[in-house]
């Protein structure tokens, strides 16, 4: 599980840098200001969670069911949240917004909230 968290964090970080550079240069011409702002939100959240996954992978064993569930929520939540935003902004810029992607963003956000809540619980249970 540690390697999954570390590899996911490294991949998400790599993709955030690549997509961020792509967005900063190539997408300014085809995206509206609002679309570019949404795209940048996806990049930020992806990078925040890439760093979190690396920190968790290097500092926790991730061998309990709580830690595994937390990690999967963060990995899947990041994917659903950020990549659905990317897809929505790309398709909207082409005038072909794909509606089924819309609910994936809040679902990803919910998984991120659950992942962070489990991390909080993990730390609180240490005090009890």
XYZ file of C-alpha atoms in Angstrom:
128
model
C 0.000 0.000 0.000
C 2.899 2.354 0.729
C 4.184 1.963 -2.820
C 0.712 2.635 -4.229
C 0.483 5.883 -2.245
C 4.001 6.941 -3.229
C 3.562 6.031 -6.912
C 0.148 7.746 -7.049
C 1.570 10.847 -5.411
C 4.517 10.963 -7.800
C 2.284 10.418 -10.851
C -0.261 13.011 -9.732
C 2.569 15.495 -9.089
C 4.102 14.843 -12.494
C 0.765 15.219 -14.253
C -0.063 18.386 -12.310
C 3.167 19.989 -13.508
C 2.635 18.883 -17.113
C -1.037 19.862 -17.211
C -0.329 23.123 -15.412
C 2.322 24.088 -17.953
C 0.010 23.046 -20.781
C -2.798 25.112 -19.270
C -0.596 28.152 -18.739
C 0.590 28.191 -22.334
C -1.634 26.287 -24.748
C -5.074 26.631 -23.195
C -5.159 30.403 -22.747
C -6.186 30.740 -26.390
C -9.064 28.244 -26.320
C -10.378 28.516 -22.732
C -12.501 31.289 -21.308
C -11.338 32.939 -18.086
C -13.814 30.869 -16.094
C -12.715 27.617 -17.760
C -9.065 28.428 -17.117
C -9.842 29.151 -13.465
C -11.664 25.789 -13.139
C -8.756 24.014 -14.810
C -6.329 25.671 -12.380
C -8.495 24.526 -9.449
C -8.135 20.944 -10.662
C -4.357 21.398 -10.900
C -4.094 22.847 -7.384
C -6.163 20.119 -5.765
C -4.253 17.461 -7.663
C -0.903 18.844 -6.493
C -2.066 19.242 -2.884
C -3.143 15.619 -2.807
C -0.033 14.420 -4.649
C 2.049 15.912 -1.842
C -0.262 14.474 0.808
C -0.012 10.979 -0.706
C 3.781 11.212 -0.725
C 3.865 12.393 2.896
C 1.529 9.584 3.956
C 3.491 7.009 1.969
C 6.758 8.026 3.599
C 5.421 8.469 7.146
C 2.763 5.814 7.735
C 2.833 2.077 7.211
C -0.613 2.187 5.575
C -1.250 -1.344 6.751
C -4.467 -0.903 8.745
C -7.877 -0.924 7.071
C -8.382 2.694 8.171
C -5.134 3.781 6.518
C -5.858 1.794 3.347
C -9.390 3.182 3.065
C -8.090 6.706 3.648
C -5.451 6.273 0.953
C -7.882 4.844 -1.596
C -10.328 7.677 -0.902
C -7.576 10.208 -1.545
C -6.316 8.491 -4.704
C -9.744 7.907 -6.246
C -11.124 11.225 -5.002
C -8.243 13.151 -6.557
C -8.726 11.366 -9.863
C -12.473 11.924 -9.963
C -12.288 15.525 -8.780
C -9.410 16.870 -10.846
C -9.748 14.804 -14.003
C -13.485 15.400 -14.273
C -12.746 19.147 -14.098
C -10.171 18.764 -16.878
C -12.615 16.824 -19.036
C -15.449 19.271 -18.356
C -13.331 22.290 -19.257
C -11.911 20.659 -22.397
C -15.313 19.577 -23.663
C -16.933 22.917 -22.756
C -14.232 24.778 -24.684
C -15.212 22.726 -27.741
C -18.909 23.431 -27.186
C -19.656 19.775 -26.384
C -19.992 19.653 -22.609
C -20.406 16.033 -21.497
C -23.044 16.152 -18.768
C -22.370 12.774 -17.117
C -18.993 14.095 -15.989
C -20.605 16.801 -13.841
C -21.552 14.533 -10.911
C -18.042 13.029 -10.804
C -16.526 16.262 -9.495
C -18.590 16.427 -6.270
C -18.232 12.652 -5.834
C -14.462 13.088 -6.003
C -14.718 15.979 -3.561
C -16.738 13.822 -1.178
C -14.086 11.098 -1.312
C -11.438 13.719 -0.544
C -13.450 14.905 2.463
C -13.774 11.305 3.640
C -10.036 10.739 3.162
C -9.163 13.845 5.177
C -11.726 12.897 7.838
C -10.161 9.459 8.164
C -6.728 11.062 8.476
C -8.061 13.307 11.244
C -9.632 10.293 12.954
C -6.331 8.402 12.629
C -4.552 11.153 14.542
C -7.305 11.654 17.130
C -7.442 7.967 18.005
C -3.751 8.193 18.919
C -4.665 10.566 21.752
C -7.328 8.283 23.216
